[in-house]
XYZ file of C-alpha atoms in Angstrom:
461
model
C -40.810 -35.855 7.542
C -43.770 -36.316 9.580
C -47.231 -33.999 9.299
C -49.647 -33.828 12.329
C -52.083 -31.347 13.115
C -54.818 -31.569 15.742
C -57.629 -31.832 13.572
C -58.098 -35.142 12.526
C -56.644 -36.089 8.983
C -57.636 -38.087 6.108
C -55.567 -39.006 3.404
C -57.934 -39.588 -0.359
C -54.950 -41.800 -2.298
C -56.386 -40.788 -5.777
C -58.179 -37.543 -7.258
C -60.272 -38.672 -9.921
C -64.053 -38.574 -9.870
C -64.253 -41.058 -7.058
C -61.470 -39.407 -4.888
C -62.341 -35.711 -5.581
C -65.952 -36.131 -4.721
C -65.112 -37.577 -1.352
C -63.348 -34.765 -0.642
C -65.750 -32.364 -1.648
C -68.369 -33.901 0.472
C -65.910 -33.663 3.867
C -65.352 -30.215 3.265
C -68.749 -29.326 3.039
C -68.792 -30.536 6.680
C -67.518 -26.953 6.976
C -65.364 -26.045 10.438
C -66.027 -29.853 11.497
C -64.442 -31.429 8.606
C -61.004 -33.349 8.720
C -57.762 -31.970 7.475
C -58.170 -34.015 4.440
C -54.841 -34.860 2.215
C -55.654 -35.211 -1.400
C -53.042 -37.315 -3.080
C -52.925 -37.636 -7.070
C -49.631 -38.077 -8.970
C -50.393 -38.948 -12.412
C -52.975 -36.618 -14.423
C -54.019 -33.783 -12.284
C -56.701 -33.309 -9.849
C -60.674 -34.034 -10.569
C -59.417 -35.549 -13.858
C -58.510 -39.028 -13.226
C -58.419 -41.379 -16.693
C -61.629 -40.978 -18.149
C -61.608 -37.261 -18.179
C -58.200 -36.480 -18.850
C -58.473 -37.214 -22.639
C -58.589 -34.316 -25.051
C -60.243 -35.966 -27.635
C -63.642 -34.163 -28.359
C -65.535 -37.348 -30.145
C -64.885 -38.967 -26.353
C -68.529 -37.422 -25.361
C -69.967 -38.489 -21.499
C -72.109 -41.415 -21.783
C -74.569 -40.005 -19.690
C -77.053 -36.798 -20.735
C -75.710 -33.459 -18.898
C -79.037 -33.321 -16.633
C -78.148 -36.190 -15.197
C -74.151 -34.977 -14.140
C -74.078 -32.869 -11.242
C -71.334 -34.252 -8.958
C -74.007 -33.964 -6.106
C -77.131 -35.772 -5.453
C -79.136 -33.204 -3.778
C -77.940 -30.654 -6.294
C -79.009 -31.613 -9.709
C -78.761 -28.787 -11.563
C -75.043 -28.281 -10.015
C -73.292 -28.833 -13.839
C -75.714 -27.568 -15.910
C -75.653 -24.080 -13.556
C -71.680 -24.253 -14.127
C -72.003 -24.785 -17.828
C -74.105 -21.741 -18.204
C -71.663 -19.598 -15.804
C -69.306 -20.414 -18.974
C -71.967 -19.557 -21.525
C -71.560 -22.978 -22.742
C -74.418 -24.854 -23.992
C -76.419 -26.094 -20.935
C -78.900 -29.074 -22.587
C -79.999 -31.361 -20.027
C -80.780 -34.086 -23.043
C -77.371 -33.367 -24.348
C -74.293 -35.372 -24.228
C -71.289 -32.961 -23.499
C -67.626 -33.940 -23.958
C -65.635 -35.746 -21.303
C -62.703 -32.922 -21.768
C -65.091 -30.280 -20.150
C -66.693 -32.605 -17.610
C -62.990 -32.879 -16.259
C -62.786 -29.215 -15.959
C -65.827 -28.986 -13.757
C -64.431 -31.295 -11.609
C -61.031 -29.340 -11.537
C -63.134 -25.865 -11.110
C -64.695 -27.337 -7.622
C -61.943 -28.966 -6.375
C -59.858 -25.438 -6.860
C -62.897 -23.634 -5.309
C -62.602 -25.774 -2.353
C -58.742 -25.533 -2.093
C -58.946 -21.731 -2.190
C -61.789 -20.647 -0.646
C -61.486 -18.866 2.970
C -62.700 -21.192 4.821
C -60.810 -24.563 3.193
C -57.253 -22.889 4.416
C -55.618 -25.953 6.116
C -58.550 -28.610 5.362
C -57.460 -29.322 1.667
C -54.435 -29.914 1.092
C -52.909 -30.960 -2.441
C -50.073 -33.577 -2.362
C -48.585 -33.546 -5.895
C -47.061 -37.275 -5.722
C -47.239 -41.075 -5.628
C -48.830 -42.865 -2.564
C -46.000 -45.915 -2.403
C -47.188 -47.024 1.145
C -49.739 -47.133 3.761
C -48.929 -49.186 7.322
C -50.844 -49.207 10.583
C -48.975 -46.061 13.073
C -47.569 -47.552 16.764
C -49.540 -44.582 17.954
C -52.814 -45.412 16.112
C -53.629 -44.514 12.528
C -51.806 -44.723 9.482
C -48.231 -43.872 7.824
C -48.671 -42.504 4.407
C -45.650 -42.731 2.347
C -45.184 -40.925 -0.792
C -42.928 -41.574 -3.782
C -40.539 -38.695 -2.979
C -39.990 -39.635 0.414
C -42.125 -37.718 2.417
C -44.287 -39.483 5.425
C -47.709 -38.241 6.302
C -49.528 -39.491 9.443
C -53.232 -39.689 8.852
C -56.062 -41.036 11.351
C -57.578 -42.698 8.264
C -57.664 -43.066 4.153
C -59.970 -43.699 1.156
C -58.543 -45.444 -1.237
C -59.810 -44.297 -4.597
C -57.296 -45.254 -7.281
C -60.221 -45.978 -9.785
C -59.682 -48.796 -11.960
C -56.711 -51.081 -12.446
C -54.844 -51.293 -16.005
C -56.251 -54.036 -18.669
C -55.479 -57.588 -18.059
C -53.411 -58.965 -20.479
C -56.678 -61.111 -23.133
C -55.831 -64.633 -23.777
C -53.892 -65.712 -26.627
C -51.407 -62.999 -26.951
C -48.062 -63.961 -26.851
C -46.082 -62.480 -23.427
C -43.079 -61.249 -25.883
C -45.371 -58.833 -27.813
C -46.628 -56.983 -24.238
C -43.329 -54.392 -23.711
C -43.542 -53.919 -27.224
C -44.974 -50.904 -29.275
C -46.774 -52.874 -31.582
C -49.465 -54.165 -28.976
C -50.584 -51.257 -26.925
C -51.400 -53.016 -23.150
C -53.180 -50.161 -21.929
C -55.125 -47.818 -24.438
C -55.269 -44.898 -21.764
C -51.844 -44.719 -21.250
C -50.045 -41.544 -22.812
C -48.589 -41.790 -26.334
C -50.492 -45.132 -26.692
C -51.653 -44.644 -30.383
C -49.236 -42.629 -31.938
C -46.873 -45.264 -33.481
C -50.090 -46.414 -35.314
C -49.482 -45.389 -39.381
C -52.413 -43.392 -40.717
C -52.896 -46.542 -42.989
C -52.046 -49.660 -40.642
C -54.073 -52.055 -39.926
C -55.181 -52.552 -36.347
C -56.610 -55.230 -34.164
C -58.717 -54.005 -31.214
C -59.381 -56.446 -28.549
C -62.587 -55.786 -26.926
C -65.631 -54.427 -28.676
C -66.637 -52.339 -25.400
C -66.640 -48.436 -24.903
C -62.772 -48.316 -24.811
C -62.943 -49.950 -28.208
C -65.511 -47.224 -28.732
C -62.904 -44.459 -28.308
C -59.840 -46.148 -29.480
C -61.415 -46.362 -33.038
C -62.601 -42.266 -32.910
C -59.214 -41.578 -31.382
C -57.636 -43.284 -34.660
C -60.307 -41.653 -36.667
C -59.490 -38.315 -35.101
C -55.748 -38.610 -35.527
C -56.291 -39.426 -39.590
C -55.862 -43.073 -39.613
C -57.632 -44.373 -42.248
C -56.690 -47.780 -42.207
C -58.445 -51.115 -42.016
C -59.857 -51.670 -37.924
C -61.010 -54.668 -36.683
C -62.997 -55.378 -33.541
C -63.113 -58.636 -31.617
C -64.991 -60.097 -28.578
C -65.867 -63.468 -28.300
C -69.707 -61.979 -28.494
C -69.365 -59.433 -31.032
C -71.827 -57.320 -28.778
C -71.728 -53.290 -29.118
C -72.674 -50.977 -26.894
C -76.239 -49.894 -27.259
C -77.319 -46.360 -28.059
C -79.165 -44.259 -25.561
C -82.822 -43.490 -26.330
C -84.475 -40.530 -27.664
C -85.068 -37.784 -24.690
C -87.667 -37.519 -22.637
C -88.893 -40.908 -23.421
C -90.588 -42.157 -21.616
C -91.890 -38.630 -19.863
C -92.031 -40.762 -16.596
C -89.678 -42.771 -14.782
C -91.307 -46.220 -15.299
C -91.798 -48.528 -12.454
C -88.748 -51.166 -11.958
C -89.772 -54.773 -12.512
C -90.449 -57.142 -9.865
C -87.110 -58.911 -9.730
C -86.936 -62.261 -8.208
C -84.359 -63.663 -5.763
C -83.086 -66.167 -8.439
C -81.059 -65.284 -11.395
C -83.580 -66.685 -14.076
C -86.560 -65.738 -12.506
C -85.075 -62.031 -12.643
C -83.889 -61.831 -16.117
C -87.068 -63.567 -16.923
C -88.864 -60.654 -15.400
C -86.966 -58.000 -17.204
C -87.567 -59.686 -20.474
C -91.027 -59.565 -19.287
C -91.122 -56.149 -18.956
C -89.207 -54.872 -22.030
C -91.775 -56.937 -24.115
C -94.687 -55.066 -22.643
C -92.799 -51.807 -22.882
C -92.087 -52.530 -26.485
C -95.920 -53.641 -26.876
C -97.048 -50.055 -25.586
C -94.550 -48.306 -28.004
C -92.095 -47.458 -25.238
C -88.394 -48.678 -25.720
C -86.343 -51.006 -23.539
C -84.428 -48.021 -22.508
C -86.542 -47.809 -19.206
C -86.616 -50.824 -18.391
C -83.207 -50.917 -17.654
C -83.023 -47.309 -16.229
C -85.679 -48.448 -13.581
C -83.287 -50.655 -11.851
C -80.657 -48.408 -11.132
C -82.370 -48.062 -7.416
C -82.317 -52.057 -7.364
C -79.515 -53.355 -8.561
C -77.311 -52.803 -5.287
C -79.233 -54.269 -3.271
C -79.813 -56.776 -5.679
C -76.391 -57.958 -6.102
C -75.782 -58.248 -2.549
C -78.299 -60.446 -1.852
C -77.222 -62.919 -4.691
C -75.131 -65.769 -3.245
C -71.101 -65.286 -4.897
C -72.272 -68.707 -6.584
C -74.892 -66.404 -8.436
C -72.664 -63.506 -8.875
C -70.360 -65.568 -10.811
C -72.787 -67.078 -12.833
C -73.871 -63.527 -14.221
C -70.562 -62.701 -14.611
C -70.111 -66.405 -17.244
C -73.198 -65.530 -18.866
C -75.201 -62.167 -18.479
C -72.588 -59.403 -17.654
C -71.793 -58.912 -21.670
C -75.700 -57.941 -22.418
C -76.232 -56.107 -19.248
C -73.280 -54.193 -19.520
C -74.102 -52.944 -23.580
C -77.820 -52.050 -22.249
C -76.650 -50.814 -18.933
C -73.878 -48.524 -20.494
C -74.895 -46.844 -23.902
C -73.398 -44.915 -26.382
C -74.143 -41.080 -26.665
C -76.438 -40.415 -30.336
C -73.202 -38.556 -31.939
C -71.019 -41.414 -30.983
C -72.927 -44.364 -32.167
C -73.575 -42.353 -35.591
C -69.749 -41.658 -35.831
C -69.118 -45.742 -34.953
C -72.284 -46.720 -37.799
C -71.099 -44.731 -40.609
C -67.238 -46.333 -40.148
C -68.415 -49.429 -40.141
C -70.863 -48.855 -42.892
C -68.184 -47.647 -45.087
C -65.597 -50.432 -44.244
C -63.318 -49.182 -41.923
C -64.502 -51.145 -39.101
C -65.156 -54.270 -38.788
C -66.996 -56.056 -35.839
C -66.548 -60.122 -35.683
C -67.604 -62.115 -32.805
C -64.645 -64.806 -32.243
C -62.156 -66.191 -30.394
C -58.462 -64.608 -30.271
C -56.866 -68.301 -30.408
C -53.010 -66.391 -30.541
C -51.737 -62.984 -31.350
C -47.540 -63.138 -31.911
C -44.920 -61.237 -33.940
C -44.745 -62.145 -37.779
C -42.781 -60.786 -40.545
C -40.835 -57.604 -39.836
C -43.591 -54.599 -38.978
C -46.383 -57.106 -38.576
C -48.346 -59.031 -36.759
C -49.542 -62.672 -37.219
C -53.127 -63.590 -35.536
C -55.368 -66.611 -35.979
C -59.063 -66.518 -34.929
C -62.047 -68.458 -35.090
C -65.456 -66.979 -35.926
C -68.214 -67.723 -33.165
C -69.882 -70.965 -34.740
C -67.746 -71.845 -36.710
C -64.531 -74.868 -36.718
C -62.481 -73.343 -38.883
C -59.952 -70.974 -38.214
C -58.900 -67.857 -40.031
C -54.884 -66.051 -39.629
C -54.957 -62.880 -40.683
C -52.130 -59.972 -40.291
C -51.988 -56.472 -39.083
C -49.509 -53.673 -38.010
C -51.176 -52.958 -34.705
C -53.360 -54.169 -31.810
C -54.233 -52.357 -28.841
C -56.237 -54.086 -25.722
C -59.673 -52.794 -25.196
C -61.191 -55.455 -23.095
C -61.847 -53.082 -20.518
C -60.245 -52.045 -16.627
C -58.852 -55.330 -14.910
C -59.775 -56.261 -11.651
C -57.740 -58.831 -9.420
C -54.907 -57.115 -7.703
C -53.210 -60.264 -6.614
C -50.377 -59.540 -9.485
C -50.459 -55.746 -8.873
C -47.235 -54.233 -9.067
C -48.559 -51.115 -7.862
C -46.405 -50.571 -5.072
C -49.076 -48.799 -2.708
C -51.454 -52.127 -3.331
C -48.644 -54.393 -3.042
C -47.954 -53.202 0.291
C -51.119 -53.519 1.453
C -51.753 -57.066 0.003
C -48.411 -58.539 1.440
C -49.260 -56.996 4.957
C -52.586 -58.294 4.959
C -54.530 -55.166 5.406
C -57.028 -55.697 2.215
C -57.604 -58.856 0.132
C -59.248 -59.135 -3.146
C -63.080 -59.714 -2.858
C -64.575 -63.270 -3.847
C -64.880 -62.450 -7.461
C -61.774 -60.818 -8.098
C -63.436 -57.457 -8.828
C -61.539 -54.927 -6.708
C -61.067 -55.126 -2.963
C -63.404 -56.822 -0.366
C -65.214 -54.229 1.699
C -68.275 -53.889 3.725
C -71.559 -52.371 2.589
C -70.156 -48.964 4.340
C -67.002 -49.027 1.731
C -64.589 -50.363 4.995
C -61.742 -52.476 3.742
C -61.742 -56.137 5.074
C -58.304 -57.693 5.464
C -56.549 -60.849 4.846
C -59.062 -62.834 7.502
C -62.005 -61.001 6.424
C -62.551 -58.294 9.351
C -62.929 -54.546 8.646
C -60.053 -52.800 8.765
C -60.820 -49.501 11.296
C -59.808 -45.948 9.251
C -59.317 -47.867 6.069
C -61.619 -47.152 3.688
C -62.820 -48.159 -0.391
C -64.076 -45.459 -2.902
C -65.084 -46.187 -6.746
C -64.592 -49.010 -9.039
C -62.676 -50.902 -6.947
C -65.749 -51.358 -4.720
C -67.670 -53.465 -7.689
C -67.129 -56.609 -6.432
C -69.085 -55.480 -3.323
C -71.992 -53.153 -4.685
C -71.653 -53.969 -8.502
C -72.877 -50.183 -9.869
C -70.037 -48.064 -9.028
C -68.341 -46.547 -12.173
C -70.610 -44.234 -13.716
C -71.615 -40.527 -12.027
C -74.840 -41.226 -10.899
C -73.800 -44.101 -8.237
C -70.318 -42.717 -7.293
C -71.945 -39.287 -6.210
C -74.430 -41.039 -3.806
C -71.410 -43.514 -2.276
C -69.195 -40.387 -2.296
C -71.860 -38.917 0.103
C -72.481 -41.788 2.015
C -68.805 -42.734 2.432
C -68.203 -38.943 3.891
C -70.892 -39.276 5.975
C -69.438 -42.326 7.587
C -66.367 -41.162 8.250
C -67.947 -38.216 9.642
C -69.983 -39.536 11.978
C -67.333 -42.539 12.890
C -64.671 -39.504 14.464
């Protein structure tokens, strides 16, 4: 079945944040917009992973004020909150669950409105495959079997599943006892109200695997490991500072920068101001920033800074770090910074681990019931087996980018292929772009690529 209209079409693979928003910015080109196919399979449109859970401990990590899907609109959520007569705090920190249905309100606004008849169009189904057309353009195959022809595509299928940590053994992976990916459905509910459970990571998916056990009455023993130990920080009080505070004067070299951010969070501190924003005031910076830093750089941040950057950078909302204090105040959660040196299948219903504290030679095995991998999204897609990626890997349309982040693009989110030269139509949207601009996965820098990225596309027809 083929599907070709005059108006130019765009296919968005993937209706999360990153997706959706791309959309939404294309329709607002009004009667010169594309015929734009959105194309989501797994957990319904706007919602993508991080707001499809249904927990309500799993709170947005960023205050309200600072959540409208559009840059130019920043009151855009709070003004939907209060059409709900919900609670419309700009300092507050509102749960992920609702932010999903904001997203999912919008993107049904577009869809039915009278003048997005024909220009959005829902596809209900897998993207499997994406070649180059004889004519021009693209082929867009979906699981079911249909074949859409499309001018161009945006590839937003946010962030790829957990990689596998080292030291756990390949036979416990298909296994219930050692949950791969914490997002997937069902993942914690084999897990006895009193096992004990070994969470790899000690990140924000650690973060809401151990309120999603708390939640579901597990009252067992937890414990947390990262080679650095290293929680998430907690966001500071609002409306401090009243200001935005001027960034830092970051150097071209990796020391010289993080010497000047020290810099400034002393002298912040020193005035009575907290660290908080220090960090905030490089948002604006830090794109460019990265660019400019030769891959050689890159990956030495990535060795050595990216575990404190990324706990300062990404915080934890008041209620949540108060929720994660108190259980590890009263012994239900334990934080160690170590090594995982092997995770394998003991006696019947358990597991056998042996790690080794950071500092110190020797080694500790300890059993537990469950462990679930929290070390965060993955990022090289030379194993995918997505079959969409796949695809497009073996044909040489995209290649992973230097760092094995996501997928090499240009600065204007066009996908490179195997020999490095942008691919015309084929475009990169989210997460998968952090290899190339670094901040891309929380709201405040995927609205302002969103826009850009529709813009381009706009203006390249």
């Amino acid at each position: 079945m083929t599907d070709r209209t005059r108006r130019p079409t765009i296919a968005v693979i993937g209706a999360g944040f990153s997706g959706s928003l791309v959309a939404l910015h294309l329709l607002a080109a009004g009667p010169a917009a594309p015929r734009i196919l959105l194309v989501e399979r797994a957990r319904g449109f706007g919602k993508g992973v991080a707001y499809s859970t249904r927990h309500g401990a799993h709170l947005l990590n960023v205050r309200a004020g600072n959540m409208s899907a559009f840059p130019d609109q920043p009151g855009h959520f709070l003004d939907w909150l209060r059409g709900r007569n919900e609670t419309a705090d700009p300092a507050g920190f509102v749960a992920r669950a609702t932010y999903g249905q904001y997203l999912q309100d919008m993107l049904s606004q577009a869809a039915t409105g009278s003048d997005a008849v024909g220009r959005l169009v829902l596809v209900a189904d897998d993207a499997v495959g994406l070649m180059p057309a004889a004519g021009g353009g693209f082929l867009l195959t979906t699981d079911v079997g249909r074949t859409y022809e499309v001018d161009g595509a945006v590839l937003a299928v946010g962030n790829f599943p957990p990689d596998p940590p080292p030291g756990v053994d390949k036979a416990l992976l298909d296994t219930f006892r050692f949950q791969s990916d914490p997002w997937a459905p069902g993942a914690l509910s084999r897990i006895g109200e009193k096992d004990g459970v070994l969470l790899l990571g000690t990140s924000l998916t650690m973060v809401d695997v151990a309120l999603s056990l708390a939640d579901q009455g597990h009252v067992g023993p937890i414990l947390a490991l990262s080679r650095r130990g290293l929680l998430p920080r907690r966001h500071g009080p609002a409306g401090h500072p009243a200001t935005p505070q001027a960034a830092p004067a970051i150097s071209p070299s990796l020391a010289g920068s993080l010497h000047a951010v020290r810099a400034a969070v002393r002298a912040a501190m020193a005035e009575g101001r907290s660290w908080h924003g220090v960090i905030d005031s490089l948002r604006a910076a830090t794109g460019p920033y990265w660019h400019a830093l030769p891959v050689e750089a890159r990956a030495r941040f990535l060795r050595h800074l990216r575990p404190w950057w990324d706990v300062h950078r990404h915080r934890l909302a008041p209620p949540v770090d108060e929720r994660l204090r108190a259980m590890m105040a009263q012994g239900r959660l334990r934080v160690i910074a170590g090594k995982l040196e092997w995770l394998r299948a003991g006696e019947i219903g358990e597991l056998s681990l042996r790690l080794r504290r950071r500092g110190q030679t020797a080694a500790e095995e300890l059993t537990v019931q469950h462990a679930v991998n929290c070390v965060g999204p993955g990022g090289d897609i030379a194993g995918t087996r997505d079959p969409l990626l796949r695809g497009l890997l073996d044909a040489g349309l995209v290649r992973p980018d230097p760092l094995r982040l996501g997928l090499d693009t240009d600065r204007d989110a066009r996908l490179k292929n195997a020999e490095g030269q942008v691919v015309s139509g084929l475009y990169a949207m989210g997460p998968i772009m952090r290899g190339t601009l670094w901040e891309i996965t929380a709201v405040p820098d995927i609205r302002v690529q969103a826009q850009k990225l529709a813009h381009s596309i706009l203006a390249a027809r």
